C-alpha cells in the first residue's frame, strides 16, 4: 500500500472542514468576520476603557492571591523597617506583604491602580466623544444610559478598591462615606449601621467591601460591558458623514483581518502604557499612610480623581444646616446636598439627556450618521457647561494642594470655586455656542465663495480683489454655484484641493519632501548675476 | 453692724472676757502690724525677684555682643530695643531662646520680607556664625529653649525601634499639616505648612521645640527629646532620602491629585496619539 503524503497546505482547510461539519460554524462566522466597522481615531477611545478593564481583571486576580480581607489586629514584622512592630489590620499587613515581599507584587498593585484611573478617564473621554457627536441619539439612548451606569459602577469599584488596603487614606475615605450615609435624613443612621455592621469603622467593612470589589461590582461591570458591546454590534457603529456614507449603510473595514489586527495592536498599546506608568510612577504609597487610626488624617487626603468632583462640591458647600423641629428634632446637614442630592442629580441628568434633547427638537428619527459638534451648537454648549462644572468641582477637590503649591490662599481658592461653579458654566455655554456658530458660518462662506488662494489681483481700475478657488462648478460669469453643506470637513486650504503641494506630513520629521512651489514663468528669476560692481561715488 | 447675727454675738462675748484695749492702742497696733506685713512681703520679693535693671549690669559674652550689634542693625525695627517687641510690628523675643533664633534666621524666614500671613523661607541673610551670635544674644537676654548639641538622629542599626516609633509619632503629630509624605500642605488664609524635604535635623528639632509661624510648640513634655529624635530619624531616612519604592517618580508625594493629573497628561495623551496613529493606517 502506498503511504499517503501529508499535504501541509491542506491541513487548515481540512481542520476547518471538520469543524464546520460538526458545528456548522462557517455561515455565522463568515458574517461575523466580514462585519464592517467604520474607522476613525475617536472610535477607539471606548476601547481604551475595554482594554484597561481587561488589565484590571488580570492584575486584580493576581492581587487576590495575596490579599487577606480581614480586620484582625496583627503586629507587622515584615521587611519594611519603618512600620516594624506597629499594630495593624491583617488587610493592611497583607497589602504591605504584597508590595514588599511578593515578587512583582508592587508592580502589579500599581498596574491595577493605574489601570483603574485609566479606565475611568477613558470612560469620561469616550462619553464626551459620544455626547459631542450626537452618537447617543435614537436608537442608541439605552446604550448611553448603560454607559452612564458603567461610570457609576466604576466609581463604586474604584472607591471600594481604594478602601481595601486599610491604610490611613482608605480609612479617611471610609469615614467620609460613613458621614455621607449619616447625612441622609431619617434613614441615615440605620443605613450607616447596616453597612458598617454597627458603629464606624467596626470590624466587618473590609470583608464586605472586598466581596463587593472582587465579585459583585466586577460582575455588574462585566454584564453591562457585554450588553454595551452587544448593542453596538446589533445597532452597528455610527459613522461620520462622507462619500458613499448614508444613514442606512456602514462604510469601513472588515472585522477580519484589518480591524481585528488594529484592535489587537491597540490592546498592546493600552497594556504597554499602563505597564509603563506602573513602572515609572509611584501610585498610592500605602506604607507612608500607615495603618488607619481614627485620630490620624494626613493633609492632602484626597479621593482618586473620578471621585474628586464630589469632594470638591462638599468643600464648596456653605455650612447651611437645616433644623427641623419635629419630635426630638431632625437635622439636614449641609453635606447632604452636594454628596447625596448632587451626586444623584449628576448621574440622573446625563441619563435623561437623550430623551430631553429628542423631546425639545421633536426629533424621533433614527440617526446613524454623526454630527460635528459645530453643527449642534446648543448641545455643544450644554456639554461645555457640564464639563466646566465638572472641572471646577474636580479642581476644588484638590484645592488645598493647589493653594499650597501655587501660593494662593486656601480661602481664596474656596471662594473662587464657589463663584466659578455658578458663573463659569453659563460663560462656557455662551462662548462655545458662539464658536460653533462662527465655525458654521466660515464653512458656509467657503462653500459659497471658494477657498482663499492667497492671491490678490489688481484690476485695471486699480481695485484690489482676492481670488477664490471655487469648490464646485461656476456659472457663466465665473461665480461659484452655491454648494450644500454635507456635514463634514470643508476644505479650506489650497493644498487640500490638490492645487498646491500637500502639507508636510509626519510627526517629528517630514515623511516626504515637500514639492517646491510652482513658479510662474512671468516672474523673473530672483538670483541676479553672480558678481556685482561696488557702487562708489566715482572718485 | 452685724450685732444681731449669732456669729457677731459670739465674737462680742469672746472679746468682752478680756480687758478691752483703748481705741488709740488698737489703731496703733493695727498700723504696726500692717507695716510689718508690707515690709516682709517687700523684703521677700526683693530677695527672690530679679532686679528691674538686672540686664544692664550683666556682662554679655563676646558672641552675644556681636549678636547684639547685628540685632541692633537688622532686627530692632520690629522687635524693638532689647528685643522687647514693638506693638503691631513684631513680638518680644525675651525667653524665645536660641533655638527659635537659629530656626527663624537660619532658614531665612527672618528678617521677614514684609508683614504677611507667614514668613517665607528664603536664602538666609546671615551666615552660620552670625546666626549663632544672634542666638547667643537672645539666649543671654532672656533664656529659653536651646537646640541640644550632638546628633539629633538615631542610628537605626543599634536602635531598630526608632524608625517605626518615629513614623507612628509623625503620622499622629505632623501629617495633618505637613502631609503623609512631608510635602507640605495648605492652612487657612494663605498660611501653610512647609515641605519637610529640605530642612536639616537641627531645623526640624528647632521648629518642634519653638513652634515657629503657625506651628504648635512640641515642648519636651509633649514630645520627649528622644521622641523628637525618632521623628527626625523617620523624616530624614524615610521622607528625605529617596529610598521609596514604586518607580522613578513619586509625583511629589501629594496623593491622588497629582496621580489624577498624570493619568490624563501621560496615559490618555499617549493613547490618543496611539489611536490617531492606528486609525491613520489605512
mmCIF file with all atom_site columns, N, CA, C and O in Angstrom, chain A residues 80 82 84 86 110 258 262 273 279-282 284 287 289 293 297-299 302-303 400 404-405 411 507, chain B residues 164 168 171 175-177 179-180 183 189 238 244-250 254 256 259 273 278 281-282:
data_model
loop_
_atom_site.group_PDB
_atom_site.id
_atom_site.type_symbol
_atom_site.label_atom_id
_atom_site.label_alt_id
_atom_site.label_comp_id
_atom_site.label_asym_id
_atom_site.label_entity_id
_atom_site.label_seq_id
_atom_site.pdbx_PDB_ins_code
_atom_site.Cartn_x
_atom_site.Cartn_y
_atom_site.Cartn_z
_atom_site.occupancy
_atom_site.B_iso_or_equiv
_atom_site.pdbx_formal_charge
_atom_site.auth_seq_id
_atom_site.auth_comp_id
_atom_site.auth_asym_id
_atom_site.auth_atom_id
_atom_site.pdbx_PDB_model_num
ATOM 1   N N  . UNK A 1 80  ? 9.734   45.957 55.868 1.00 0.00 ? 80  UNK A N  1
ATOM 2   C CA . UNK A 1 80  ? 9.680   47.421 55.844 1.00 0.00 ? 80  UNK A CA 1
ATOM 3   C C  . UNK A 1 80  ? 9.897   47.940 57.263 1.00 0.00 ? 80  UNK A C  1
ATOM 4   O O  . UNK A 1 80  ? 8.992   47.937 58.097 1.00 0.00 ? 80  UNK A O  1
ATOM 5   N N  . UNK A 1 82  ? 10.258  50.758 58.727 1.00 0.00 ? 82  UNK A N  1
ATOM 6   C CA . UNK A 1 82  ? 9.585   51.922 59.305 1.00 0.00 ? 82  UNK A CA 1
ATOM 7   C C  . UNK A 1 82  ? 8.238   51.583 59.908 1.00 0.00 ? 82  UNK A C  1
ATOM 8   O O  . UNK A 1 82  ? 7.620   52.433 60.543 1.00 0.00 ? 82  UNK A O  1
ATOM 9   N N  . UNK A 1 84  ? 7.832   48.282 61.370 1.00 0.00 ? 84  UNK A N  1
ATOM 10  C CA . UNK A 1 84  ? 8.001   47.033 62.104 1.00 0.00 ? 84  UNK A CA 1
ATOM 11  C C  . UNK A 1 84  ? 7.551   47.200 63.553 1.00 0.00 ? 84  UNK A C  1
ATOM 12  O O  . UNK A 1 84  ? 7.881   48.182 64.210 1.00 0.00 ? 84  UNK A O  1
ATOM 13  N N  . UNK A 1 86  ? 4.507   47.757 64.434 1.00 0.00 ? 86  UNK A N  1
ATOM 14  C CA . UNK A 1 86  ? 3.278   48.528 64.525 1.00 0.00 ? 86  UNK A CA 1
ATOM 15  C C  . UNK A 1 86  ? 2.072   47.605 64.459 1.00 0.00 ? 86  UNK A C  1
ATOM 16  O O  . UNK A 1 86  ? 2.041   46.669 63.673 1.00 0.00 ? 86  UNK A O  1
ATOM 17  N N  . UNK A 1 110 ? 0.484   48.558 41.425 1.00 0.00 ? 110 UNK A N  1
ATOM 18  C CA . UNK A 1 110 ? 0.490   49.867 40.757 1.00 0.00 ? 110 UNK A CA 1
ATOM 19  C C  . UNK A 1 110 ? -0.188  49.781 39.395 1.00 0.00 ? 110 UNK A C  1
ATOM 20  O O  . UNK A 1 110 ? -0.895  50.704 38.991 1.00 0.00 ? 110 UNK A O  1
ATOM 21  N N  . UNK A 1 258 ? -8.221  43.219 9.016  1.00 0.00 ? 258 UNK A N  1
ATOM 22  C CA . UNK A 1 258 ? -7.650  44.534 9.340  1.00 0.00 ? 258 UNK A CA 1
ATOM 23  C C  . UNK A 1 258 ? -8.105  45.057 10.701 1.00 0.00 ? 258 UNK A C  1
ATOM 24  O O  . UNK A 1 258 ? -7.299  45.459 11.540 1.00 0.00 ? 258 UNK A O  1
ATOM 25  N N  . UNK A 1 262 ? -5.855  45.747 14.036 1.00 0.00 ? 262 UNK A N  1
ATOM 26  C CA . UNK A 1 262 ? -5.711  47.081 14.629 1.00 0.00 ? 262 UNK A CA 1
ATOM 27  C C  . UNK A 1 262 ? -6.107  47.067 16.098 1.00 0.00 ? 262 UNK A C  1
ATOM 28  O O  . UNK A 1 262 ? -5.432  47.652 16.945 1.00 0.00 ? 262 UNK A O  1
ATOM 29  N N  . UNK A 1 273 ? 1.055   51.041 27.879 1.00 0.00 ? 273 UNK A N  1
ATOM 30  C CA . UNK A 1 273 ? 1.004   52.343 28.554 1.00 0.00 ? 273 UNK A CA 1
ATOM 31  C C  . UNK A 1 273 ? 0.791   52.160 30.055 1.00 0.00 ? 273 UNK A C  1
ATOM 32  O O  . UNK A 1 273 ? 1.446   52.820 30.873 1.00 0.00 ? 273 UNK A O  1
ATOM 33  N N  . UNK A 1 279 ? 5.456   51.163 36.079 1.00 0.00 ? 279 UNK A N  1
ATOM 34  C CA . UNK A 1 279 ? 6.879   51.036 36.358 1.00 0.00 ? 279 UNK A CA 1
ATOM 35  C C  . UNK A 1 279 ? 7.539   52.357 36.675 1.00 0.00 ? 279 UNK A C  1
ATOM 36  O O  . UNK A 1 279 ? 8.514   52.398 37.429 1.00 0.00 ? 279 UNK A O  1
ATOM 37  N N  . UNK A 1 280 ? 7.015   53.441 36.106 1.00 0.00 ? 280 UNK A N  1
ATOM 38  C CA . UNK A 1 280 ? 7.703   54.729 36.264 1.00 0.00 ? 280 UNK A CA 1
ATOM 39  C C  . UNK A 1 280 ? 7.165   55.556 37.418 1.00 0.00 ? 280 UNK A C  1
ATOM 40  O O  . UNK A 1 280 ? 7.925   56.234 38.107 1.00 0.00 ? 280 UNK A O  1
ATOM 41  N N  . UNK A 1 281 ? 5.843   55.540 37.605 1.00 0.00 ? 281 UNK A N  1
ATOM 42  C CA . UNK A 1 281 ? 5.244   56.476 38.552 1.00 0.00 ? 281 UNK A CA 1
ATOM 43  C C  . UNK A 1 281 ? 4.714   55.737 39.775 1.00 0.00 ? 281 UNK A C  1
ATOM 44  O O  . UNK A 1 281 ? 3.927   54.810 39.649 1.00 0.00 ? 281 UNK A O  1
ATOM 45  N N  . UNK A 1 282 ? 5.133   56.206 40.929 1.00 0.00 ? 282 UNK A N  1
ATOM 46  C CA . UNK A 1 282 ? 4.604   55.636 42.170 1.00 0.00 ? 282 UNK A CA 1
ATOM 47  C C  . UNK A 1 282 ? 3.143   56.039 42.318 1.00 0.00 ? 282 UNK A C  1
ATOM 48  O O  . UNK A 1 282 ? 2.785   57.187 42.043 1.00 0.00 ? 282 UNK A O  1
ATOM 49  N N  . UNK A 1 284 ? -0.176  55.692 45.108 1.00 0.00 ? 284 UNK A N  1
ATOM 50  C CA . UNK A 1 284 ? -0.696  55.311 46.422 1.00 0.00 ? 284 UNK A CA 1
ATOM 51  C C  . UNK A 1 284 ? 0.337   54.569 47.272 1.00 0.00 ? 284 UNK A C  1
ATOM 52  O O  . UNK A 1 284 ? 0.224   53.366 47.482 1.00 0.00 ? 284 UNK A O  1
ATOM 53  N N  . UNK A 1 287 ? 2.479   52.488 52.367 1.00 0.00 ? 287 UNK A N  1
ATOM 54  C CA . UNK A 1 287 ? 3.340   52.371 53.531 1.00 0.00 ? 287 UNK A CA 1
ATOM 55  C C  . UNK A 1 287 ? 3.585   53.710 54.207 1.00 0.00 ? 287 UNK A C  1
ATOM 56  O O  . UNK A 1 287 ? 3.887   53.762 55.385 1.00 0.00 ? 287 UNK A O  1
ATOM 57  N N  . UNK A 1 289 ? 1.221   56.082 54.461 1.00 0.00 ? 289 UNK A N  1
ATOM 58  C CA . UNK A 1 289 ? -0.001  56.487 55.157 1.00 0.00 ? 289 UNK A CA 1
ATOM 59  C C  . UNK A 1 289 ? -0.138  55.795 56.502 1.00 0.00 ? 289 UNK A C  1
ATOM 60  O O  . UNK A 1 289 ? -0.840  56.287 57.379 1.00 0.00 ? 289 UNK A O  1
ATOM 61  N N  . UNK A 1 293 ? -5.796  54.919 61.744 1.00 0.00 ? 293 UNK A N  1
ATOM 62  C CA . UNK A 1 293 ? -6.199  55.260 63.109 1.00 0.00 ? 293 UNK A CA 1
ATOM 63  C C  . UNK A 1 293 ? -7.137  56.453 62.972 1.00 0.00 ? 293 UNK A C  1
ATOM 64  O O  . UNK A 1 293 ? -6.846  57.378 62.212 1.00 0.00 ? 293 UNK A O  1
ATOM 65  N N  . UNK A 1 297 ? -5.273  61.930 60.339 1.00 0.00 ? 297 UNK A N  1
ATOM 66  C CA . UNK A 1 297 ? -5.713  62.278 58.987 1.00 0.00 ? 297 UNK A CA 1
ATOM 67  C C  . UNK A 1 297 ? -4.629  63.141 58.381 1.00 0.00 ? 297 UNK A C  1
ATOM 68  O O  . UNK A 1 297 ? -4.348  64.228 58.868 1.00 0.00 ? 297 UNK A O  1
ATOM 69  N N  . UNK A 1 298 ? -4.016  62.638 57.335 1.00 0.00 ? 298 UNK A N  1
ATOM 70  C CA . UNK A 1 298 ? -2.965  63.402 56.677 1.00 0.00 ? 298 UNK A CA 1
ATOM 71  C C  . UNK A 1 298 ? -3.582  64.540 55.874 1.00 0.00 ? 298 UNK A C  1
ATOM 72  O O  . UNK A 1 298 ? -4.715  64.432 55.420 1.00 0.00 ? 298 UNK A O  1
ATOM 73  N N  . UNK A 1 299 ? -2.827  65.640 55.726 1.00 0.00 ? 299 UNK A N  1
ATOM 74  C CA . UNK A 1 299 ? -3.292  66.662 54.791 1.00 0.00 ? 299 UNK A CA 1
ATOM 75  C C  . UNK A 1 299 ? -3.167  66.090 53.389 1.00 0.00 ? 299 UNK A C  1
ATOM 76  O O  . UNK A 1 299 ? -2.450  65.115 53.166 1.00 0.00 ? 299 UNK A O  1
ATOM 77  N N  . UNK A 1 302 ? -6.984  62.881 49.568 1.00 0.00 ? 302 UNK A N  1
ATOM 78  C CA . UNK A 1 302 ? -7.980  63.086 48.532 1.00 0.00 ? 302 UNK A CA 1
ATOM 79  C C  . UNK A 1 302 ? -8.454  61.747 47.999 1.00 0.00 ? 302 UNK A C  1
ATOM 80  O O  . UNK A 1 302 ? -7.740  60.763 48.093 1.00 0.00 ? 302 UNK A O  1
ATOM 81  N N  . UNK A 1 303 ? -9.655  61.730 47.420 1.00 0.00 ? 303 UNK A N  1
ATOM 82  C CA . UNK A 1 303 ? -10.059 60.520 46.713 1.00 0.00 ? 303 UNK A CA 1
ATOM 83  C C  . UNK A 1 303 ? -9.369  60.468 45.359 1.00 0.00 ? 303 UNK A C  1
ATOM 84  O O  . UNK A 1 303 ? -8.738  61.433 44.942 1.00 0.00 ? 303 UNK A O  1
ATOM 85  N N  . UNK A 1 400 ? -6.676  72.330 48.253 1.00 0.00 ? 400 UNK A N  1
ATOM 86  C CA . UNK A 1 400 ? -5.629  72.562 49.253 1.00 0.00 ? 400 UNK A CA 1
ATOM 87  C C  . UNK A 1 400 ? -4.242  72.356 48.654 1.00 0.00 ? 400 UNK A C  1
ATOM 88  O O  . UNK A 1 400 ? -3.326  73.141 48.921 1.00 0.00 ? 400 UNK A O  1
ATOM 89  N N  . UNK A 1 404 ? -1.543  75.385 48.140 1.00 0.00 ? 404 UNK A N  1
ATOM 90  C CA . UNK A 1 404 ? -0.202  75.331 48.735 1.00 0.00 ? 404 UNK A CA 1
ATOM 91  C C  . UNK A 1 404 ? 0.874   75.446 47.670 1.00 0.00 ? 404 UNK A C  1
ATOM 92  O O  . UNK A 1 404 ? 1.814   76.220 47.820 1.00 0.00 ? 404 UNK A O  1
ATOM 93  N N  . UNK A 1 405 ? 0.735   74.702 46.575 1.00 0.00 ? 405 UNK A N  1
ATOM 94  C CA . UNK A 1 405 ? 1.823   74.661 45.594 1.00 0.00 ? 405 UNK A CA 1
ATOM 95  C C  . UNK A 1 405 ? 1.880   75.913 44.739 1.00 0.00 ? 405 UNK A C  1
ATOM 96  O O  . UNK A 1 405 ? 2.922   76.261 44.218 1.00 0.00 ? 405 UNK A O  1
ATOM 97  N N  . UNK A 1 411 ? -8.582  79.993 51.364 1.00 0.00 ? 411 UNK A N  1
ATOM 98  C CA . UNK A 1 411 ? -9.904  80.630 51.418 1.00 0.00 ? 411 UNK A CA 1
ATOM 99  C C  . UNK A 1 411 ? -10.259 81.239 50.070 1.00 0.00 ? 411 UNK A C  1
ATOM 100 O O  . UNK A 1 411 ? -11.398 81.143 49.619 1.00 0.00 ? 411 UNK A O  1
ATOM 101 N N  . UNK A 1 507 ? 5.267   63.288 12.121 1.00 0.00 ? 507 UNK A N  1
ATOM 102 C CA . UNK A 1 507 ? 5.133   63.812 13.481 1.00 0.00 ? 507 UNK A CA 1
ATOM 103 C C  . UNK A 1 507 ? 6.339   64.645 13.864 1.00 0.00 ? 507 UNK A C  1
ATOM 104 O O  . UNK A 1 507 ? 6.216   65.795 14.258 1.00 0.00 ? 507 UNK A O  1
ATOM 105 N N  . UNK B 2 164 ? 10.293  53.054 63.348 1.00 0.00 ? 164 UNK B N  1
ATOM 106 C CA . UNK B 2 164 ? 8.846   52.816 63.328 1.00 0.00 ? 164 UNK B CA 1
ATOM 107 C C  . UNK B 2 164 ? 8.149   53.683 64.371 1.00 0.00 ? 164 UNK B C  1
ATOM 108 O O  . UNK B 2 164 ? 7.044   54.185 64.125 1.00 0.00 ? 164 UNK B O  1
ATOM 109 N N  . UNK B 2 168 ? 5.219   56.433 63.553 1.00 0.00 ? 168 UNK B N  1
ATOM 110 C CA . UNK B 2 168 ? 3.947   56.496 64.287 1.00 0.00 ? 168 UNK B CA 1
ATOM 111 C C  . UNK B 2 168 ? 3.703   57.910 64.826 1.00 0.00 ? 168 UNK B C  1
ATOM 112 O O  . UNK B 2 168 ? 2.628   58.479 64.664 1.00 0.00 ? 168 UNK B O  1
ATOM 113 N N  . UNK B 2 171 ? 2.969   60.414 61.952 1.00 0.00 ? 171 UNK B N  1
ATOM 114 C CA . UNK B 2 171 ? 1.607   60.360 61.425 1.00 0.00 ? 171 UNK B CA 1
ATOM 115 C C  . UNK B 2 171 ? 0.607   60.937 62.416 1.00 0.00 ? 171 UNK B C  1
ATOM 116 O O  . UNK B 2 171 ? -0.396  61.532 62.027 1.00 0.00 ? 171 UNK B O  1
ATOM 117 N N  . UNK B 2 175 ? 1.511   64.758 60.278 1.00 0.00 ? 175 UNK B N  1
ATOM 118 C CA . UNK B 2 175 ? 0.981   64.565 58.929 1.00 0.00 ? 175 UNK B CA 1
ATOM 119 C C  . UNK B 2 175 ? -0.297  65.361 58.673 1.00 0.00 ? 175 UNK B C  1
ATOM 120 O O  . UNK B 2 175 ? -0.632  65.602 57.521 1.00 0.00 ? 175 UNK B O  1
ATOM 121 N N  . UNK B 2 176 ? -1.012  65.804 59.718 1.00 0.00 ? 176 UNK B N  1
ATOM 122 C CA . UNK B 2 176 ? -2.223  66.594 59.497 1.00 0.00 ? 176 UNK B CA 1
ATOM 123 C C  . UNK B 2 176 ? -1.914  67.817 58.654 1.00 0.00 ? 176 UNK B C  1
ATOM 124 O O  . UNK B 2 176 ? -2.726  68.249 57.845 1.00 0.00 ? 176 UNK B O  1
ATOM 125 N N  . UNK B 2 177 ? -0.749  68.439 58.901 1.00 0.00 ? 177 UNK B N  1
ATOM 126 C CA . UNK B 2 177 ? -0.413  69.650 58.163 1.00 0.00 ? 177 UNK B CA 1
ATOM 127 C C  . UNK B 2 177 ? 0.645   69.390 57.094 1.00 0.00 ? 177 UNK B C  1
ATOM 128 O O  . UNK B 2 177 ? 0.532   69.852 55.974 1.00 0.00 ? 177 UNK B O  1
ATOM 129 N N  . UNK B 2 179 ? 1.507   66.599 55.694 1.00 0.00 ? 179 UNK B N  1
ATOM 130 C CA . UNK B 2 179 ? 1.170   65.562 54.731 1.00 0.00 ? 179 UNK B CA 1
ATOM 131 C C  . UNK B 2 179 ? 1.901   64.271 54.997 1.00 0.00 ? 179 UNK B C  1
ATOM 132 O O  . UNK B 2 179 ? 2.984   64.263 55.587 1.00 0.00 ? 179 UNK B O  1
ATOM 133 N N  . UNK B 2 180 ? 1.317   63.169 54.490 1.00 0.00 ? 180 UNK B N  1
ATOM 134 C CA . UNK B 2 180 ? 1.883   61.847 54.759 1.00 0.00 ? 180 UNK B CA 1
ATOM 135 C C  . UNK B 2 180 ? 3.300   61.715 54.227 1.00 0.00 ? 180 UNK B C  1
ATOM 136 O O  . UNK B 2 180 ? 4.123   61.008 54.777 1.00 0.00 ? 180 UNK B O  1
ATOM 137 N N  . UNK B 2 183 ? 5.282   66.554 52.149 1.00 0.00 ? 183 UNK B N  1
ATOM 138 C CA . UNK B 2 183 ? 5.366   67.503 51.035 1.00 0.00 ? 183 UNK B CA 1
ATOM 139 C C  . UNK B 2 183 ? 4.815   68.873 51.398 1.00 0.00 ? 183 UNK B C  1
ATOM 140 O O  . UNK B 2 183 ? 4.911   69.800 50.616 1.00 0.00 ? 183 UNK B O  1
ATOM 141 N N  . UNK B 2 189 ? -6.246  80.894 55.004 1.00 0.00 ? 189 UNK B N  1
ATOM 142 C CA . UNK B 2 189 ? -5.883  82.295 54.731 1.00 0.00 ? 189 UNK B CA 1
ATOM 143 C C  . UNK B 2 189 ? -4.422  82.492 54.364 1.00 0.00 ? 189 UNK B C  1
ATOM 144 O O  . UNK B 2 189 ? -3.754  83.368 54.899 1.00 0.00 ? 189 UNK B O  1
ATOM 145 N N  . UNK B 2 238 ? 13.160  58.318 55.783 1.00 0.00 ? 238 UNK B N  1
ATOM 146 C CA . UNK B 2 238 ? 12.040  57.813 55.000 1.00 0.00 ? 238 UNK B CA 1
ATOM 147 C C  . UNK B 2 238 ? 11.511  58.823 54.000 1.00 0.00 ? 238 UNK B C  1
ATOM 148 O O  . UNK B 2 238 ? 11.087  58.462 52.924 1.00 0.00 ? 238 UNK B O  1
ATOM 149 N N  . UNK B 2 244 ? 12.221  55.448 48.547 1.00 0.00 ? 244 UNK B N  1
ATOM 150 C CA . UNK B 2 244 ? 10.861  54.975 48.479 1.00 0.00 ? 244 UNK B CA 1
ATOM 151 C C  . UNK B 2 244 ? 10.667  54.098 47.249 1.00 0.00 ? 244 UNK B C  1
ATOM 152 O O  . UNK B 2 244 ? 10.988  54.512 46.142 1.00 0.00 ? 244 UNK B O  1
ATOM 153 N N  . UNK B 2 245 ? 10.128  52.885 47.386 1.00 0.00 ? 245 UNK B N  1
ATOM 154 C CA . UNK B 2 245 ? 9.917   52.057 46.197 1.00 0.00 ? 245 UNK B CA 1
ATOM 155 C C  . UNK B 2 245 ? 8.719   52.533 45.387 1.00 0.00 ? 245 UNK B C  1
ATOM 156 O O  . UNK B 2 245 ? 7.958   53.381 45.849 1.00 0.00 ? 245 UNK B O  1
ATOM 157 N N  . UNK B 2 246 ? 8.583   52.002 44.193 1.00 0.00 ? 246 UNK B N  1
ATOM 158 C CA . UNK B 2 246 ? 7.374   52.292 43.409 1.00 0.00 ? 246 UNK B CA 1
ATOM 159 C C  . UNK B 2 246 ? 7.625   53.106 42.167 1.00 0.00 ? 246 UNK B C  1
ATOM 160 O O  . UNK B 2 246 ? 6.724   53.787 41.701 1.00 0.00 ? 246 UNK B O  1
ATOM 161 N N  . UNK B 2 247 ? 8.831   53.082 41.630 1.00 0.00 ? 247 UNK B N  1
ATOM 162 C CA . UNK B 2 247 ? 9.045   53.772 40.364 1.00 0.00 ? 247 UNK B CA 1
ATOM 163 C C  . UNK B 2 247 ? 9.996   54.936 40.488 1.00 0.00 ? 247 UNK B C  1
ATOM 164 O O  . UNK B 2 247 ? 10.416  55.314 41.580 1.00 0.00 ? 247 UNK B O  1
ATOM 165 N N  . UNK B 2 248 ? 10.312  55.518 39.327 1.00 0.00 ? 248 UNK B N  1
ATOM 166 C CA . UNK B 2 248 ? 11.301  56.598 39.308 1.00 0.00 ? 248 UNK B CA 1
ATOM 167 C C  . UNK B 2 248 ? 10.735  57.883 39.878 1.00 0.00 ? 248 UNK B C  1
ATOM 168 O O  . UNK B 2 248 ? 11.431  58.677 40.484 1.00 0.00 ? 248 UNK B O  1
ATOM 169 N N  . UNK B 2 249 ? 9.439   58.122 39.660 1.00 0.00 ? 249 UNK B N  1
ATOM 170 C CA . UNK B 2 249 ? 8.848   59.396 40.056 1.00 0.00 ? 249 UNK B CA 1
ATOM 171 C C  . UNK B 2 249 ? 7.784   59.156 41.115 1.00 0.00 ? 249 UNK B C  1
ATOM 172 O O  . UNK B 2 249 ? 6.935   58.286 40.949 1.00 0.00 ? 249 UNK B O  1
ATOM 173 N N  . UNK B 2 250 ? 7.836   59.928 42.196 1.00 0.00 ? 250 UNK B N  1
ATOM 174 C CA . UNK B 2 250 ? 6.793   59.763 43.208 1.00 0.00 ? 250 UNK B CA 1
ATOM 175 C C  . UNK B 2 250 ? 5.719   60.849 43.072 1.00 0.00 ? 250 UNK B C  1
ATOM 176 O O  . UNK B 2 250 ? 4.860   60.971 43.920 1.00 0.00 ? 250 UNK B O  1
ATOM 177 N N  . UNK B 2 254 ? 2.008   64.136 46.731 1.00 0.00 ? 254 UNK B N  1
ATOM 178 C CA . UNK B 2 254 ? 0.836   64.948 47.052 1.00 0.00 ? 254 UNK B CA 1
ATOM 179 C C  . UNK B 2 254 ? -0.439  64.124 47.077 1.00 0.00 ? 254 UNK B C  1
ATOM 180 O O  . UNK B 2 254 ? -1.529  64.673 47.130 1.00 0.00 ? 254 UNK B O  1
ATOM 181 N N  . UNK B 2 256 ? -3.536  61.573 45.673 1.00 0.00 ? 256 UNK B N  1
ATOM 182 C CA . UNK B 2 256 ? -4.251  61.262 44.436 1.00 0.00 ? 256 UNK B CA 1
ATOM 183 C C  . UNK B 2 256 ? -4.409  62.425 43.461 1.00 0.00 ? 256 UNK B C  1
ATOM 184 O O  . UNK B 2 256 ? -4.743  62.184 42.307 1.00 0.00 ? 256 UNK B O  1
ATOM 185 N N  . UNK B 2 259 ? -1.749  62.148 40.917 1.00 0.00 ? 259 UNK B N  1
ATOM 186 C CA . UNK B 2 259 ? -1.949  60.893 40.184 1.00 0.00 ? 259 UNK B CA 1
ATOM 187 C C  . UNK B 2 259 ? -3.034  61.073 39.132 1.00 0.00 ? 259 UNK B C  1
ATOM 188 O O  . UNK B 2 259 ? -2.903  60.585 37.997 1.00 0.00 ? 259 UNK B O  1
ATOM 189 N N  . UNK B 2 273 ? -2.672  59.586 21.013 1.00 0.00 ? 273 UNK B N  1
ATOM 190 C CA . UNK B 2 273 ? -1.725  59.588 19.898 1.00 0.00 ? 273 UNK B CA 1
ATOM 191 C C  . UNK B 2 273 ? -1.667  58.203 19.262 1.00 0.00 ? 273 UNK B C  1
ATOM 192 O O  . UNK B 2 273 ? -1.617  58.085 18.029 1.00 0.00 ? 273 UNK B O  1
ATOM 193 N N  . UNK B 2 278 ? -2.945  54.573 14.853 1.00 0.00 ? 278 UNK B N  1
ATOM 194 C CA . UNK B 2 278 ? -3.527  53.323 14.373 1.00 0.00 ? 278 UNK B CA 1
ATOM 195 C C  . UNK B 2 278 ? -4.656  53.591 13.384 1.00 0.00 ? 278 UNK B C  1
ATOM 196 O O  . UNK B 2 278 ? -4.745  52.959 12.326 1.00 0.00 ? 278 UNK B O  1
ATOM 197 N N  . UNK B 2 281 ? -3.597  54.519 9.830  1.00 0.00 ? 281 UNK B N  1
ATOM 198 C CA . UNK B 2 281 ? -3.010  53.495 8.953  1.00 0.00 ? 281 UNK B CA 1
ATOM 199 C C  . UNK B 2 281 ? -4.120  52.798 8.186  1.00 0.00 ? 281 UNK B C  1
ATOM 200 O O  . UNK B 2 281 ? -4.747  51.871 8.707  1.00 0.00 ? 281 UNK B O  1
ATOM 201 N N  . UNK B 2 282 ? -4.441  53.253 7.017  1.00 0.00 ? 282 UNK B N  1
ATOM 202 C CA . UNK B 2 282 ? -5.487  52.549 6.277  1.00 0.00 ? 282 UNK B CA 1
ATOM 203 C C  . UNK B 2 282 ? -5.104  52.423 4.816  1.00 0.00 ? 282 UNK B C  1
ATOM 204 O O  . UNK B 2 282 ? -4.129  52.968 4.381  1.00 0.00 ? 282 UNK B O  1
#
